[in-house]
PDB file of C-alpha atoms and ligand atoms in Angstrom:
ATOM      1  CA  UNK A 884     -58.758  14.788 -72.018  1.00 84.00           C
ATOM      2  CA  UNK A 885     -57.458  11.518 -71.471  1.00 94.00           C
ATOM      3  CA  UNK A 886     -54.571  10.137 -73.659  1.00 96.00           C
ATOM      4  CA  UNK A 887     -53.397   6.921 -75.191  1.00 97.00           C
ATOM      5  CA  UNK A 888     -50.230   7.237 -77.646  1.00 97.00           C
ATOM      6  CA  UNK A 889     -50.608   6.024 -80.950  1.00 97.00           C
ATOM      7  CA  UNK A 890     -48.066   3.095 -81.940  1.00 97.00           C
ATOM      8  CA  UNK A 891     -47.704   5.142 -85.033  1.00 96.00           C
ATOM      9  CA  UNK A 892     -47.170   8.693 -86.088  1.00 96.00           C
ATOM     10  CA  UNK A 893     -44.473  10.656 -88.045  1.00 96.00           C
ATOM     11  CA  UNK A 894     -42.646  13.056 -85.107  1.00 96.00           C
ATOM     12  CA  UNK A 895     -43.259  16.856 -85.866  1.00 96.00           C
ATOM     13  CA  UNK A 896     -45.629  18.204 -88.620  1.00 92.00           C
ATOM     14  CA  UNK A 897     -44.550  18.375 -92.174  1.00 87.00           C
ATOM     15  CA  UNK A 898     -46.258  21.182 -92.431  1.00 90.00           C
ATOM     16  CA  UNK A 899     -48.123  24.135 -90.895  1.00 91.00           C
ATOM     17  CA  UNK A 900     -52.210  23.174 -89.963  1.00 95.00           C
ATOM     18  CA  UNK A 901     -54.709  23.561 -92.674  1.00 94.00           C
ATOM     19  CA  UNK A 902     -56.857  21.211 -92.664  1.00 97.00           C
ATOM     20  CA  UNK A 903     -59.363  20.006 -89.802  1.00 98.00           C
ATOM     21  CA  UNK A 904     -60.321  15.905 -90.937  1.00 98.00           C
ATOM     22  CA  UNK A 905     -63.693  14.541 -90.206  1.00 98.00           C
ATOM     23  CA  UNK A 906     -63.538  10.322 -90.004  1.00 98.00           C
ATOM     24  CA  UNK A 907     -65.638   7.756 -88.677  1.00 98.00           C
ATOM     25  CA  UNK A 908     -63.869   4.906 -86.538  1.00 97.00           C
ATOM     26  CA  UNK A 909     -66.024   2.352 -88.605  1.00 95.00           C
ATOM     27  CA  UNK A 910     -66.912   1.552 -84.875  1.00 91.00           C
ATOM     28  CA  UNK A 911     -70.295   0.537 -83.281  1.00 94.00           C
ATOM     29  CA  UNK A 912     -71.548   3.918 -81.610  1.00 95.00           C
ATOM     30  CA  UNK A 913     -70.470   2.214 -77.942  1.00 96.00           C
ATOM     31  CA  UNK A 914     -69.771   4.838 -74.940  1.00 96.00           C
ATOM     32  CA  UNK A 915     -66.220   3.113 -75.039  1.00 97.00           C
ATOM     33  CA  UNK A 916     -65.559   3.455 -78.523  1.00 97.00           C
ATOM     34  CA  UNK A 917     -62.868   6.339 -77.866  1.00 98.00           C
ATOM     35  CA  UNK A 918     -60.979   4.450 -75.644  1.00 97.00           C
ATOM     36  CA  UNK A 919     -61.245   1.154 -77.453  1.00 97.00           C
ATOM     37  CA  UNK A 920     -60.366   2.767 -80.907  1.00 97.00           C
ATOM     38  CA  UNK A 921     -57.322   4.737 -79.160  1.00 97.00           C
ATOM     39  CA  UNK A 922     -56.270   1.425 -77.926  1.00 97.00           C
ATOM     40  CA  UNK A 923     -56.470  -0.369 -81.462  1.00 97.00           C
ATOM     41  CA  UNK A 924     -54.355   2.913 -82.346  1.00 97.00           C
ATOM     42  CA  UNK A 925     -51.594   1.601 -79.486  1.00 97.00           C
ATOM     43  CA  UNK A 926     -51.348  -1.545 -80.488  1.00 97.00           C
ATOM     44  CA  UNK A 927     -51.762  -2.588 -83.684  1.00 95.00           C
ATOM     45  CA  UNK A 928     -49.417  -2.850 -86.667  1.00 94.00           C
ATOM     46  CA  UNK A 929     -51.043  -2.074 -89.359  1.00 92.00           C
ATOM     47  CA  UNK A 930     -49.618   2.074 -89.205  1.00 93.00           C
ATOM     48  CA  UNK A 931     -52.315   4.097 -88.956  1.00 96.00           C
ATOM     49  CA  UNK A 932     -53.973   6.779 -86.127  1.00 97.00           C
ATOM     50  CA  UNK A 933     -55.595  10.407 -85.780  1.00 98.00           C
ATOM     51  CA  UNK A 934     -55.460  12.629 -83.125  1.00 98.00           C
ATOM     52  CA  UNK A 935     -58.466  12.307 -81.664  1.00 98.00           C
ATOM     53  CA  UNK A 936     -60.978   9.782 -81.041  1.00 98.00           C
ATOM     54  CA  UNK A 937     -64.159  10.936 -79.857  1.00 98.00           C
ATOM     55  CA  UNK A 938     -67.579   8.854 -78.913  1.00 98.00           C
ATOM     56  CA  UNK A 939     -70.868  10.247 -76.911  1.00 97.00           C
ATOM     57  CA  UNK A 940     -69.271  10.746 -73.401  1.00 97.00           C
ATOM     58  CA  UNK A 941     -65.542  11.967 -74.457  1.00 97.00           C
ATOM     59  CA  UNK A 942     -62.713  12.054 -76.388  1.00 98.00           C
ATOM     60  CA  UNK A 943     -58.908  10.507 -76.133  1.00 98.00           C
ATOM     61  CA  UNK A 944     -56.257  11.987 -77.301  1.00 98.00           C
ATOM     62  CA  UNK A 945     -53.856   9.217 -79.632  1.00 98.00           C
ATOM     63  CA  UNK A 946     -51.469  11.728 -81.402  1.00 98.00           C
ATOM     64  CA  UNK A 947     -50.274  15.483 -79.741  1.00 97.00           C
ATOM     65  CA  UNK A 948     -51.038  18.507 -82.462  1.00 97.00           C
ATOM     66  CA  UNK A 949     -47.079  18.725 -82.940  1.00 96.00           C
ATOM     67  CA  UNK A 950     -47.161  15.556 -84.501  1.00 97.00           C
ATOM     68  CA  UNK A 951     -48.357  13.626 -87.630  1.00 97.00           C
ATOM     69  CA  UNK A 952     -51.058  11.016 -87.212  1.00 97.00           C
ATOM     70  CA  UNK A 953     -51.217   8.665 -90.264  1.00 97.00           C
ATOM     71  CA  UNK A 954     -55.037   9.169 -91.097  1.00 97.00           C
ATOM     72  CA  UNK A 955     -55.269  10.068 -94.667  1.00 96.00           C
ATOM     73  CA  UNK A 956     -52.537   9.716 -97.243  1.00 95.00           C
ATOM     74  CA  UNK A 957     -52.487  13.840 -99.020  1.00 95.00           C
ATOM     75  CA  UNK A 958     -54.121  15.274 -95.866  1.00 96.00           C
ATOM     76  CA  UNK A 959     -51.606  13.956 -93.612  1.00 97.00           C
ATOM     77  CA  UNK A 960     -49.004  16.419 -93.399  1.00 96.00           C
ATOM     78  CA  UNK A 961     -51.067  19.265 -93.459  1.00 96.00           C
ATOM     79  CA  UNK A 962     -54.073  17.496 -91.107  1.00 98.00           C
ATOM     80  CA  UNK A 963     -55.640  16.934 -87.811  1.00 98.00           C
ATOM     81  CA  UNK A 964     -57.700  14.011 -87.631  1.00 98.00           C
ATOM     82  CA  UNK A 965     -60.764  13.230 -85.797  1.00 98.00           C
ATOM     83  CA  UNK A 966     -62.516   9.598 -85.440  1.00 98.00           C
ATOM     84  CA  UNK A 967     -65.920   9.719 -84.680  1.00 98.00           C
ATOM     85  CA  UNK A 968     -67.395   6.502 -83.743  1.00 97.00           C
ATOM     86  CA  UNK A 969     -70.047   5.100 -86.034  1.00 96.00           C
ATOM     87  CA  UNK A 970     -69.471   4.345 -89.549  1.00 97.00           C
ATOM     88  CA  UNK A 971     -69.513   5.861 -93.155  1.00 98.00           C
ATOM     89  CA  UNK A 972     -72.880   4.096 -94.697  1.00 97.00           C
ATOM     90  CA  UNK A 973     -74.851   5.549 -91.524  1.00 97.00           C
ATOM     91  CA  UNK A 974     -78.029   7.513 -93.014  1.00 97.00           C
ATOM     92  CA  UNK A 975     -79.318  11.098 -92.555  1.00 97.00           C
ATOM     93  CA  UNK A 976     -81.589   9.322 -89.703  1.00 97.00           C
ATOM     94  CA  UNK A 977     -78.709   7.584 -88.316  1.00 97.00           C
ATOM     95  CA  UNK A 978     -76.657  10.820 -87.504  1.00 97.00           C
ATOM     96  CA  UNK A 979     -79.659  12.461 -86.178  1.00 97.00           C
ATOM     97  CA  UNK A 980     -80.016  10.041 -82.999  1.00 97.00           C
ATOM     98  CA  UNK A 981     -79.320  10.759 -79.772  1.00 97.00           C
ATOM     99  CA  UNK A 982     -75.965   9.002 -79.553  1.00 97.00           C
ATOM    100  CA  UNK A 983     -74.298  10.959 -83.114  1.00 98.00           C
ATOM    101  CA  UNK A 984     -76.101  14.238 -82.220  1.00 98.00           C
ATOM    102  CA  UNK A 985     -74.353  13.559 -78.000  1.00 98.00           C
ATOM    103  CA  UNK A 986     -70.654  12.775 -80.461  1.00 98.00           C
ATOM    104  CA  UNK A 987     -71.330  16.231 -82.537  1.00 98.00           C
ATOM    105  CA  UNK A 988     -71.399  17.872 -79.303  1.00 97.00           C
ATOM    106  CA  UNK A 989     -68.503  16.246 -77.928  1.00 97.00           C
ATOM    107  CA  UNK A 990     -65.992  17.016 -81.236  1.00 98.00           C
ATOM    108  CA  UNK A 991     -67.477  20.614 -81.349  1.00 96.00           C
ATOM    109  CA  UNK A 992     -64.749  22.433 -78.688  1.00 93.00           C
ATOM    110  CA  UNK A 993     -62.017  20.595 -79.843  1.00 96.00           C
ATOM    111  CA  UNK A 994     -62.686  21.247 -83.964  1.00 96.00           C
ATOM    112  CA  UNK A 995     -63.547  25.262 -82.318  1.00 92.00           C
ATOM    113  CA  UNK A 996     -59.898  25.655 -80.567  1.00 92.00           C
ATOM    114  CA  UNK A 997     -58.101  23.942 -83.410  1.00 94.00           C
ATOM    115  CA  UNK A 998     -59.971  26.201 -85.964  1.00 92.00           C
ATOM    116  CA  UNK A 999     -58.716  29.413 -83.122  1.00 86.00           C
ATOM    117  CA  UNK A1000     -55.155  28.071 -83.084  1.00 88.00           C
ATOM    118  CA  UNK A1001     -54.415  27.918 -86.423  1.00 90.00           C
ATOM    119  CA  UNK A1002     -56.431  30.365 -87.805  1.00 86.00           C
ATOM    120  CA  UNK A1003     -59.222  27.882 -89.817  1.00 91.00           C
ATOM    121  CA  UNK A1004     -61.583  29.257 -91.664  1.00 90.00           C
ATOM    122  CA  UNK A1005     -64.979  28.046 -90.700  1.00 91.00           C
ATOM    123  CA  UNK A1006     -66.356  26.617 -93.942  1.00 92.00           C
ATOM    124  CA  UNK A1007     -65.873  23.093 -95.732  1.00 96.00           C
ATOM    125  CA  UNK A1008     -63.793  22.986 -98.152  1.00 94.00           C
ATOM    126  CA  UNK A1009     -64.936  21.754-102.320  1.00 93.00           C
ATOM    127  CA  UNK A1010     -63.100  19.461-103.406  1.00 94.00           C
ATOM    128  CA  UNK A1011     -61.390  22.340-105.587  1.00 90.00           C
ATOM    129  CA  UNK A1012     -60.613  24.255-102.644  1.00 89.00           C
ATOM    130  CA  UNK A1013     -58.866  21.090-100.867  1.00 92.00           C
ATOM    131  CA  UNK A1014     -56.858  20.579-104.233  1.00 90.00           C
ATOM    132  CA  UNK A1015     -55.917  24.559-104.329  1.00 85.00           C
ATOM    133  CA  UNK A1016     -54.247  24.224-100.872  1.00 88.00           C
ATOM    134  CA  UNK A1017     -56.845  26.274 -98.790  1.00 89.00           C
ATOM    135  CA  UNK A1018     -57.474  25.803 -95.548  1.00 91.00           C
ATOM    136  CA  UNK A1019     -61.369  24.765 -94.391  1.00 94.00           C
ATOM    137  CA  UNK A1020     -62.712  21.627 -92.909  1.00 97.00           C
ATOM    138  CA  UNK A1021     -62.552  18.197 -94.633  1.00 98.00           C
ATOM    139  CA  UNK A1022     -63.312  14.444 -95.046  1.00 98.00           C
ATOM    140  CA  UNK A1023     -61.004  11.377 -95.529  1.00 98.00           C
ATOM    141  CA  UNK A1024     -63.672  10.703 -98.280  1.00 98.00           C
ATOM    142  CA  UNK A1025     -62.790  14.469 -99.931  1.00 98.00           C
ATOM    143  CA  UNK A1026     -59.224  13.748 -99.339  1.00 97.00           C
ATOM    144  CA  UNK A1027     -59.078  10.136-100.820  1.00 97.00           C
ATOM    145  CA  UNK A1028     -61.391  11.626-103.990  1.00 97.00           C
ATOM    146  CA  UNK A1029     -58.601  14.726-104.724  1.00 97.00           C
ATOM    147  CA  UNK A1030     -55.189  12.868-103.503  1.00 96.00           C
ATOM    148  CA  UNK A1031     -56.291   9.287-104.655  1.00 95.00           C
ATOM    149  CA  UNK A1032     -54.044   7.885-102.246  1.00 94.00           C
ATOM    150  CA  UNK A1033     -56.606   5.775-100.396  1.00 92.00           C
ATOM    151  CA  UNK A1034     -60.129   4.596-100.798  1.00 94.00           C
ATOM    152  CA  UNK A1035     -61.737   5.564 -97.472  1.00 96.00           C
ATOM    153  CA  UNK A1036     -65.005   7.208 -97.838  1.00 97.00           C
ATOM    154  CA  UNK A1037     -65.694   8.100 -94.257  1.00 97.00           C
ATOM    155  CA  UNK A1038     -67.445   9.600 -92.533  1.00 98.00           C
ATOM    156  CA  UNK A1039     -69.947   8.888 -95.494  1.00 97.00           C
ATOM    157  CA  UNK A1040     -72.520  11.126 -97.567  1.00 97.00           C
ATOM    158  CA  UNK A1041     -74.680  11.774 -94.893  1.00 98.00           C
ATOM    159  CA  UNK A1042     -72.588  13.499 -92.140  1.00 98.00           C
ATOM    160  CA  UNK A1043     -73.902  16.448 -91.033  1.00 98.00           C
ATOM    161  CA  UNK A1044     -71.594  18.817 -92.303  1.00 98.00           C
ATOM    162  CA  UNK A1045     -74.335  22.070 -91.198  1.00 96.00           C
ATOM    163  CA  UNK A1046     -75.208  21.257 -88.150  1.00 97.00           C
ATOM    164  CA  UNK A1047     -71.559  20.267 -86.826  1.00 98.00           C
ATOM    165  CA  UNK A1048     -70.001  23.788 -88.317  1.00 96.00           C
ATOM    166  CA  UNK A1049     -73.143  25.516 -86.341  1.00 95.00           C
ATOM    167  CA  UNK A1050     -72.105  23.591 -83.315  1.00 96.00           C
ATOM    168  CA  UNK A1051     -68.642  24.800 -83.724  1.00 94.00           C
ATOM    169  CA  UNK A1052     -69.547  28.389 -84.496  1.00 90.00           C
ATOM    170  CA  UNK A1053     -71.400  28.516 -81.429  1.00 88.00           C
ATOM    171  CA  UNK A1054     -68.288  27.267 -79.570  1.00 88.00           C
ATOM    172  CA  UNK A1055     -66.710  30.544 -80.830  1.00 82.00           C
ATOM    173  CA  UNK A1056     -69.453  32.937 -80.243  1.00 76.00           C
ATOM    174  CA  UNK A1057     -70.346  33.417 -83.887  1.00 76.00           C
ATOM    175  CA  UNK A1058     -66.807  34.437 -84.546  1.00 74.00           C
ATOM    176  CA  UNK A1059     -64.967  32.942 -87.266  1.00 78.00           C
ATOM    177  CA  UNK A1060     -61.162  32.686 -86.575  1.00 78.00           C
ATOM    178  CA  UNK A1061     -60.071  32.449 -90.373  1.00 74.00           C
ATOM    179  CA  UNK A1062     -61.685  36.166 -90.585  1.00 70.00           C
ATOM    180  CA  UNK A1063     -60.402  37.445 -87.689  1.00 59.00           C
ATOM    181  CA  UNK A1064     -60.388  41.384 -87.323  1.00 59.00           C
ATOM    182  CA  UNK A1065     -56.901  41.249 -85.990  1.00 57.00           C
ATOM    183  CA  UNK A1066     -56.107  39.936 -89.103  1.00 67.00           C
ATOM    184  CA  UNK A1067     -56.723  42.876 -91.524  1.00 77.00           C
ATOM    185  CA  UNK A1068     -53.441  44.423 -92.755  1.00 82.00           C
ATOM    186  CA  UNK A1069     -53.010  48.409 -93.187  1.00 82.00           C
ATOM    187  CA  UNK A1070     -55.189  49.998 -95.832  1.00 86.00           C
ATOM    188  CA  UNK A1071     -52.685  52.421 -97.805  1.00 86.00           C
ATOM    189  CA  UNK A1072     -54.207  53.661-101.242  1.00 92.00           C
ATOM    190  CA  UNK A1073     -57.244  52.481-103.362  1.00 94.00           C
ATOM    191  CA  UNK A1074     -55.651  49.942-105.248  1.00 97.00           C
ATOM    192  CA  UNK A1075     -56.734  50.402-109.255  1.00 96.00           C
ATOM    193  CA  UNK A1076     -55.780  49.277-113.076  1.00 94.00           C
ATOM    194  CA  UNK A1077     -52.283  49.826-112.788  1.00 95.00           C
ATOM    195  CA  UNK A1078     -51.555  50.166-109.255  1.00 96.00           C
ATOM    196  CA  UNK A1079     -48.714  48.091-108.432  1.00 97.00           C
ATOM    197  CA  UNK A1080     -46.862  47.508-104.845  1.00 94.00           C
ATOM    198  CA  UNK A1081     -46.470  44.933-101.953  1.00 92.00           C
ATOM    199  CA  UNK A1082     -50.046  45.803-100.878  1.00 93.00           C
ATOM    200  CA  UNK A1083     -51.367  44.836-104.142  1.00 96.00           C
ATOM    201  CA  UNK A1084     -49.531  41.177-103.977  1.00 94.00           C
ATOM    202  CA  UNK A1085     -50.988  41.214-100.172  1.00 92.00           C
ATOM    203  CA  UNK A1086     -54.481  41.791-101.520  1.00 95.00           C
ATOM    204  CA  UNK A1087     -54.042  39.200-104.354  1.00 95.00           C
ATOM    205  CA  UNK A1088     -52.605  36.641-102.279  1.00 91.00           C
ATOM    206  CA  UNK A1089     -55.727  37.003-100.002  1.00 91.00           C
ATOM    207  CA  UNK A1090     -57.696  36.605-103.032  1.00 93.00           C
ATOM    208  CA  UNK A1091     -56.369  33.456-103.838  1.00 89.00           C
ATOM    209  CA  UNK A1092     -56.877  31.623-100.398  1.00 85.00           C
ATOM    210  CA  UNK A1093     -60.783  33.012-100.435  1.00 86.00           C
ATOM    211  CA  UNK A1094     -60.740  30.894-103.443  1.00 87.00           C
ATOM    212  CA  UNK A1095     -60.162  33.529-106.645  1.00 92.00           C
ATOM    213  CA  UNK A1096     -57.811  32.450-109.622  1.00 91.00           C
ATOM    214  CA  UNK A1097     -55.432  35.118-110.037  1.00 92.00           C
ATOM    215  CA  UNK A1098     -51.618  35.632-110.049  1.00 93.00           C
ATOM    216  CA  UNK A1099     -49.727  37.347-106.986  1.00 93.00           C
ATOM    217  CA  UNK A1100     -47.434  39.588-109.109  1.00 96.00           C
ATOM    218  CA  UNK A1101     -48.020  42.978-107.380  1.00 96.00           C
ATOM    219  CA  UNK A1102     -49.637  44.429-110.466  1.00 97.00           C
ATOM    220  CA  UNK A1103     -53.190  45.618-110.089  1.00 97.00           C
ATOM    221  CA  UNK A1104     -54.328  44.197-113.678  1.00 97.00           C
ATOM    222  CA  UNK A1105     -57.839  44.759-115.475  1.00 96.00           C
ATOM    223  CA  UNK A1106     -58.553  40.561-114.407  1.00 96.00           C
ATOM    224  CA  UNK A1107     -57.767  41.822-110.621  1.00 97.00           C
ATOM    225  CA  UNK A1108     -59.786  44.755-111.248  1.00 98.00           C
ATOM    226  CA  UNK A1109     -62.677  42.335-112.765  1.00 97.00           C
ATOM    227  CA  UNK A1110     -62.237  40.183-109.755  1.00 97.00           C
ATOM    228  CA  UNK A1111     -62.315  43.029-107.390  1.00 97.00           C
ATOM    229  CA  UNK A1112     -65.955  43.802-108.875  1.00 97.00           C
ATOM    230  CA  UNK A1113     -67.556  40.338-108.639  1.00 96.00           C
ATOM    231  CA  UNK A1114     -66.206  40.542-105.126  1.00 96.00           C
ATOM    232  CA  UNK A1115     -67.926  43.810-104.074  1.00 96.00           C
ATOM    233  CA  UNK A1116     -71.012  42.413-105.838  1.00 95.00           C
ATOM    234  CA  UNK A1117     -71.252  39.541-103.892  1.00 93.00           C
ATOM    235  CA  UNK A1118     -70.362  41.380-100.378  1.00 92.00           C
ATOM    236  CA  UNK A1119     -73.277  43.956-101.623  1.00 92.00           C
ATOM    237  CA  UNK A1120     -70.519  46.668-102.384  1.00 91.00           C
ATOM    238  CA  UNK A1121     -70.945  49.056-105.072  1.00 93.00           C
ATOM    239  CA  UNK A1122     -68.933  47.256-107.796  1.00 96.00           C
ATOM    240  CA  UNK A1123     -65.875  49.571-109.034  1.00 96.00           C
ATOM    241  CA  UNK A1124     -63.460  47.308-109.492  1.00 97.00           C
ATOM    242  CA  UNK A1125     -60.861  49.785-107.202  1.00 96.00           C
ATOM    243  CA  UNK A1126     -60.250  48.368-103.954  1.00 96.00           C
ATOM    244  CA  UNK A1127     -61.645  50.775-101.447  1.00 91.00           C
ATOM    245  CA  UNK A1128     -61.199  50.296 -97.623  1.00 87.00           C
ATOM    246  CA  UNK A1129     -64.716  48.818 -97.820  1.00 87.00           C
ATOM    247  CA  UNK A1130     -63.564  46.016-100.064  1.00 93.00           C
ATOM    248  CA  UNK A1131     -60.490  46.090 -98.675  1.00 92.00           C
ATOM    249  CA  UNK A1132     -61.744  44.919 -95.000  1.00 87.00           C
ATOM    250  CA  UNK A1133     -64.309  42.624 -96.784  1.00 90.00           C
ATOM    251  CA  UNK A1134     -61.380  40.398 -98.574  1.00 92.00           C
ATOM    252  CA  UNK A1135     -59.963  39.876 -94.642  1.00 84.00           C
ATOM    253  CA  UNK A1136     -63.455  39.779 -92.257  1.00 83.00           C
ATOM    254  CA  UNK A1137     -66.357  38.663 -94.675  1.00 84.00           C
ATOM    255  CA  UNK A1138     -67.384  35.161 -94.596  1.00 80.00           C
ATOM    256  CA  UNK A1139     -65.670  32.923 -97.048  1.00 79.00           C
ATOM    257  CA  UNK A1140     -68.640  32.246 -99.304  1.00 76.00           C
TER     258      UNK A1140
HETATM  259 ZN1   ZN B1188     -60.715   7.877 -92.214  1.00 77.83          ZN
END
């Protein structure tokens, strides 16, 4: 991957990775519009960069992963940030030419090892989601709509949000890294109304990032054991409300849903 350093970015990351940014460059889709937005990105004053700008034929890199480009006030800290050219008002049809579709392609591996490193969960994230501090894939528009710290829209309504999280799935092999068997902690004792322990605050707390409202306290309450049924109902598990090893593994390797 080539690289062109950004004029500006904050030195180390504020925080640990959560969030992978979708942008558009608000670029004509050009076969140089990497390297010419990277090069805006080195020179100009106005501070602002990403990490990555990508176009049909390949990508440059502007700001390393240790560091904080200055993309989207909210999402910066916690963000890495990919330009794609094109702009935000392109329609459905727009994305689906040959030049997007040859970009999608392009960004795919990159979003796929950044999503491996850090342990992303593939999925985008609602707008509730972004606000609740989970980590997913994003937009500057979804950022600028829950941090209201800018007024960027991109990369605009029709994106193909789908199609580019297929694309990056298939990078991985159908694997998704934020469910990652390696992942699943110890299974020690059904966990029931008035169970209470570390394991129980490790189960909550895994709750809560699949996108559940409930506290981590390390009691088993009758709301955990409430949530612990609607869970095994939507994974297709008989619904108890005890966590069982079955329900158990499900919080770590089903799909975020
Ligand atoms: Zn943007």
């Amino acid at each position: 991957v080539k690289s062109i350093q950004a004029r500006h970015f904050h030195k180390g990351r504020l925080a640990p990775v959560r969030l992978l940014t979708v942008h558009t460059m608000e670029w004509p889709e050009t076969v140089t519009a990497a390297e010419d937005c990277a090069r805006m990105f080195a020179t100009m004053d106005r501070p602002a960069s990403a990490h990555i700008c990508g176009d049909s034929n390949s990508m440059v890199r502007c700001v390393a992963d240790r560091d904080t480009a200055w993309a989207a006030p909210g999402g910066n800290a916690d963000g890495l940030h990919y330009e794609f050219f094109g702009r935000a008002s392109q329609s459905a049809g727009q994305w689906a030419d040959d030049p997007s579709q040859a970009a999608l392609r392009v960004a795919a591996p990159q979003f796929a090892e950044w999503s491996a490193k850090h342990r992303i969960p593939l999925r985008w994230l609602t707008r509730g989601q972004l606000r609740a501090g989970l980590k997913g894939l994003t937009t500057h528009a979804d950022i600028s709509a829950v941090y209201k710290r800018s007024d960027h829209t991109d990369p605009g309504a029709h994106f193909p949000k789908e199609l580019f999280l297929k694309l990056i799935k298939a990078e991985l092999g159908g694997s998704d890294p934020g469910t990652d068997k390696s992942q699943v902690p110890r299974f020690a004792r059904l966990l029931a109304a008035g169970t209470q322990g570390t394991d129980v605050a490790v189960w909550q707390r895994r709750m809560r990032l699949r996108g559940w409202s409930l506290a981590v306290d390390g009691k088993f309450d009758a709301r955990d054991a409430d949530i612990c049924a609607l869970f095994q109902k939507e994974k297709g598990l008989a619904p108890t409300g005890v966590v069982d090893l079955a329900a158990w593994r499900a919080a770590w390797l089903a799909p975020i849903t």
